[in-house]
């Protein structure tokens, strides 16, 4: 099921969200200080290409909190709002509910990406 879900996911919007993560990753990597943040963005760009069969665990480290606060001002709002809008659109139909749930999961991730760990089921 996850292979079919991931293929359909890429066709119906997953590619767009992945491009957003890549764009923000490239922008953060333009400065030396932002390279760790950019690398995290690249990691989540690969997650957004195939979210089915993966889960996210959030950590509680102080450095993650500081980076998440910076991220809220420099990228979180755009990606989170995009994921929320796509999630609502997909949840309108019964067939789209699993995709909407994945978008809501990614919206939370887009708001607090640092300290998060991808778990493969």
PDB file of C-alpha atoms in Angstrom:
ATOM      1  CA  UNK A   1       0.000   0.000   0.000  1.00  0.00           C
ATOM      2  CA  UNK A   2       2.773   2.437   0.832  1.00  0.00           C
ATOM      3  CA  UNK A   3       4.373   2.100  -2.642  1.00  0.00           C
ATOM      4  CA  UNK A   4       1.101   2.880  -4.400  1.00  0.00           C
ATOM      5  CA  UNK A   5       0.369   5.675  -1.918  1.00  0.00           C
ATOM      6  CA  UNK A   6       3.799   7.230  -2.480  1.00  0.00           C
ATOM      7  CA  UNK A   7       3.430   7.124  -6.267  1.00  0.00           C
ATOM      8  CA  UNK A   8       0.019   8.792  -6.097  1.00  0.00           C
ATOM      9  CA  UNK A   9       1.438  11.223  -3.515  1.00  0.00           C
ATOM     10  CA  UNK A  10       4.163  12.449  -5.905  1.00  0.00           C
ATOM     11  CA  UNK A  11       1.628  12.984  -8.683  1.00  0.00           C
ATOM     12  CA  UNK A  12      -0.860  14.906  -6.523  1.00  0.00           C
ATOM     13  CA  UNK A  13       1.246  17.524  -4.800  1.00  0.00           C
ATOM     14  CA  UNK A  14       4.095  15.821  -2.959  1.00  0.00           C
ATOM     15  CA  UNK A  15       6.542  17.036  -5.572  1.00  0.00           C
ATOM     16  CA  UNK A  16       5.530  20.668  -4.961  1.00  0.00           C
ATOM     17  CA  UNK A  17       6.117  20.460  -1.205  1.00  0.00           C
ATOM     18  CA  UNK A  18       9.434  18.704  -1.805  1.00  0.00           C
ATOM     19  CA  UNK A  19      10.486  21.549  -4.093  1.00  0.00           C
ATOM     20  CA  UNK A  20       9.635  24.042  -1.350  1.00  0.00           C
ATOM     21  CA  UNK A  21      11.884  22.177   1.097  1.00  0.00           C
ATOM     22  CA  UNK A  22      14.659  22.093  -1.524  1.00  0.00           C
ATOM     23  CA  UNK A  23      14.295  25.817  -2.203  1.00  0.00           C
ATOM     24  CA  UNK A  24      14.577  26.691   1.480  1.00  0.00           C
ATOM     25  CA  UNK A  25      17.506  24.292   1.840  1.00  0.00           C
ATOM     26  CA  UNK A  26      19.398  26.002  -0.966  1.00  0.00           C
ATOM     27  CA  UNK A  27      18.624  29.452   0.466  1.00  0.00           C
ATOM     28  CA  UNK A  28      19.874  28.439   3.925  1.00  0.00           C
ATOM     29  CA  UNK A  29      23.037  26.887   2.449  1.00  0.00           C
ATOM     30  CA  UNK A  30      24.026  30.196   0.864  1.00  0.00           C
ATOM     31  CA  UNK A  31      25.494  31.236   4.215  1.00  0.00           C
ATOM     32  CA  UNK A  32      27.997  29.189   6.190  1.00  0.00           C
ATOM     33  CA  UNK A  33      25.963  29.548   9.378  1.00  0.00           C
ATOM     34  CA  UNK A  34      22.827  28.201   7.693  1.00  0.00           C
ATOM     35  CA  UNK A  35      24.371  25.013   6.278  1.00  0.00           C
ATOM     36  CA  UNK A  36      23.133  22.729   9.113  1.00  0.00           C
ATOM     37  CA  UNK A  37      19.624  24.117   8.647  1.00  0.00           C
ATOM     38  CA  UNK A  38      19.863  23.649   4.883  1.00  0.00           C
ATOM     39  CA  UNK A  39      20.967  20.030   5.295  1.00  0.00           C
ATOM     40  CA  UNK A  40      17.957  19.394   7.537  1.00  0.00           C
ATOM     41  CA  UNK A  41      15.734  20.887   4.820  1.00  0.00           C
ATOM     42  CA  UNK A  42      17.237  18.498   2.260  1.00  0.00           C
ATOM     43  CA  UNK A  43      16.529  15.550   4.565  1.00  0.00           C
ATOM     44  CA  UNK A  44      12.880  16.539   4.845  1.00  0.00           C
ATOM     45  CA  UNK A  45      12.643  17.141   1.092  1.00  0.00           C
ATOM     46  CA  UNK A  46      13.338  13.440   0.601  1.00  0.00           C
ATOM     47  CA  UNK A  47      10.739  12.608   3.260  1.00  0.00           C
ATOM     48  CA  UNK A  48       8.067  14.626   1.489  1.00  0.00           C
ATOM     49  CA  UNK A  49       8.618  12.648  -1.717  1.00  0.00           C
ATOM     50  CA  UNK A  50       7.588   9.406   0.008  1.00  0.00           C
ATOM     51  CA  UNK A  51       5.825   9.974   3.370  1.00  0.00           C
ATOM     52  CA  UNK A  52       3.816   6.744   3.482  1.00  0.00           C
ATOM     53  CA  UNK A  53       5.467   4.097   5.637  1.00  0.00           C
ATOM     54  CA  UNK A  54       7.395   6.668   7.662  1.00  0.00           C
ATOM     55  CA  UNK A  55       6.692   8.315  10.997  1.00  0.00           C
ATOM     56  CA  UNK A  56       8.243  11.274  12.799  1.00  0.00           C
ATOM     57  CA  UNK A  57       9.476  11.390  16.393  1.00  0.00           C
ATOM     58  CA  UNK A  58      10.099  14.804  17.940  1.00  0.00           C
ATOM     59  CA  UNK A  59      12.975  15.445  20.350  1.00  0.00           C
ATOM     60  CA  UNK A  60      13.255  17.958  23.202  1.00  0.00           C
ATOM     61  CA  UNK A  61      16.792  19.349  23.031  1.00  0.00           C
ATOM     62  CA  UNK A  62      17.599  22.995  23.725  1.00  0.00           C
ATOM     63  CA  UNK A  63      19.469  23.466  20.441  1.00  0.00           C
ATOM     64  CA  UNK A  64      16.434  22.169  18.595  1.00  0.00           C
ATOM     65  CA  UNK A  65      14.266  24.751  20.336  1.00  0.00           C
ATOM     66  CA  UNK A  66      16.572  27.613  19.314  1.00  0.00           C
ATOM     67  CA  UNK A  67      16.724  26.434  15.694  1.00  0.00           C
ATOM     68  CA  UNK A  68      12.947  25.935  15.594  1.00  0.00           C
ATOM     69  CA  UNK A  69      12.407  29.507  16.800  1.00  0.00           C
ATOM     70  CA  UNK A  70      14.701  30.799  14.035  1.00  0.00           C
ATOM     71  CA  UNK A  71      12.948  28.553  11.536  1.00  0.00           C
ATOM     72  CA  UNK A  72       9.509  29.955  12.433  1.00  0.00           C
ATOM     73  CA  UNK A  73      10.634  33.387  11.244  1.00  0.00           C
ATOM     74  CA  UNK A  74      12.592  32.212   8.191  1.00  0.00           C
ATOM     75  CA  UNK A  75      10.620  29.519   6.386  1.00  0.00           C
ATOM     76  CA  UNK A  76       8.112  27.677   8.555  1.00  0.00           C
ATOM     77  CA  UNK A  77       5.056  29.723   7.722  1.00  0.00           C
ATOM     78  CA  UNK A  78       5.254  29.259   3.949  1.00  0.00           C
ATOM     79  CA  UNK A  79       5.680  25.489   4.033  1.00  0.00           C
ATOM     80  CA  UNK A  80       3.211  24.957   6.893  1.00  0.00           C
ATOM     81  CA  UNK A  81       0.462  26.987   5.251  1.00  0.00           C
ATOM     82  CA  UNK A  82       1.009  25.198   1.934  1.00  0.00           C
ATOM     83  CA  UNK A  83       0.720  21.795   3.643  1.00  0.00           C
ATOM     84  CA  UNK A  84      -2.361  22.866   5.617  1.00  0.00           C
ATOM     85  CA  UNK A  85      -4.156  24.142   2.516  1.00  0.00           C
ATOM     86  CA  UNK A  86      -3.340  20.981   0.557  1.00  0.00           C
ATOM     87  CA  UNK A  87      -4.423  18.852   3.535  1.00  0.00           C
ATOM     88  CA  UNK A  88      -7.808  20.557   3.714  1.00  0.00           C
ATOM     89  CA  UNK A  89      -8.281  20.215  -0.040  1.00  0.00           C
ATOM     90  CA  UNK A  90      -7.519  16.489   0.060  1.00  0.00           C
ATOM     91  CA  UNK A  91      -9.732  15.858   3.114  1.00  0.00           C
ATOM     92  CA  UNK A  92     -12.789  17.115   1.239  1.00  0.00           C
ATOM     93  CA  UNK A  93     -13.138  13.749  -0.487  1.00  0.00           C
ATOM     94  CA  UNK A  94     -13.159  10.345   1.191  1.00  0.00           C
ATOM     95  CA  UNK A  95     -10.465   8.997  -1.136  1.00  0.00           C
ATOM     96  CA  UNK A  96      -8.159  11.930  -0.329  1.00  0.00           C
ATOM     97  CA  UNK A  97      -8.299  11.603   3.479  1.00  0.00           C
ATOM     98  CA  UNK A  98      -5.075   9.517   3.789  1.00  0.00           C
ATOM     99  CA  UNK A  99      -3.255  12.123   1.713  1.00  0.00           C
ATOM    100  CA  UNK A 100      -4.733  14.943   3.780  1.00  0.00           C
ATOM    101  CA  UNK A 101      -3.513  13.266   6.960  1.00  0.00           C
ATOM    102  CA  UNK A 102      -0.009  13.055   5.489  1.00  0.00           C
ATOM    103  CA  UNK A 103      -0.144  16.762   4.625  1.00  0.00           C
ATOM    104  CA  UNK A 104      -1.166  17.580   8.203  1.00  0.00           C
ATOM    105  CA  UNK A 105       1.742  15.470   9.481  1.00  0.00           C
ATOM    106  CA  UNK A 106       4.085  17.406   7.181  1.00  0.00           C
ATOM    107  CA  UNK A 107       2.583  20.747   8.266  1.00  0.00           C
ATOM    108  CA  UNK A 108       3.539  19.974  11.867  1.00  0.00           C
ATOM    109  CA  UNK A 109       6.978  18.919  10.690  1.00  0.00           C
ATOM    110  CA  UNK A 110       7.347  22.115   8.674  1.00  0.00           C
ATOM    111  CA  UNK A 111       6.621  24.148  11.784  1.00  0.00           C
ATOM    112  CA  UNK A 112       9.053  22.246  14.055  1.00  0.00           C
ATOM    113  CA  UNK A 113      11.596  20.390  11.879  1.00  0.00           C
ATOM    114  CA  UNK A 114      14.648  20.505  14.125  1.00  0.00           C
ATOM    115  CA  UNK A 115      15.010  17.714  16.627  1.00  0.00           C
ATOM    116  CA  UNK A 116      12.670  15.563  14.552  1.00  0.00           C
ATOM    117  CA  UNK A 117      13.721  12.075  13.575  1.00  0.00           C
ATOM    118  CA  UNK A 118      12.331  10.028  10.675  1.00  0.00           C
ATOM    119  CA  UNK A 119      11.299   6.498  11.670  1.00  0.00           C
ATOM    120  CA  UNK A 120      10.832   3.900   8.924  1.00  0.00           C
ATOM    121  CA  UNK A 121       7.952   1.505   9.591  1.00  0.00           C
TER     122      UNK A 121
END
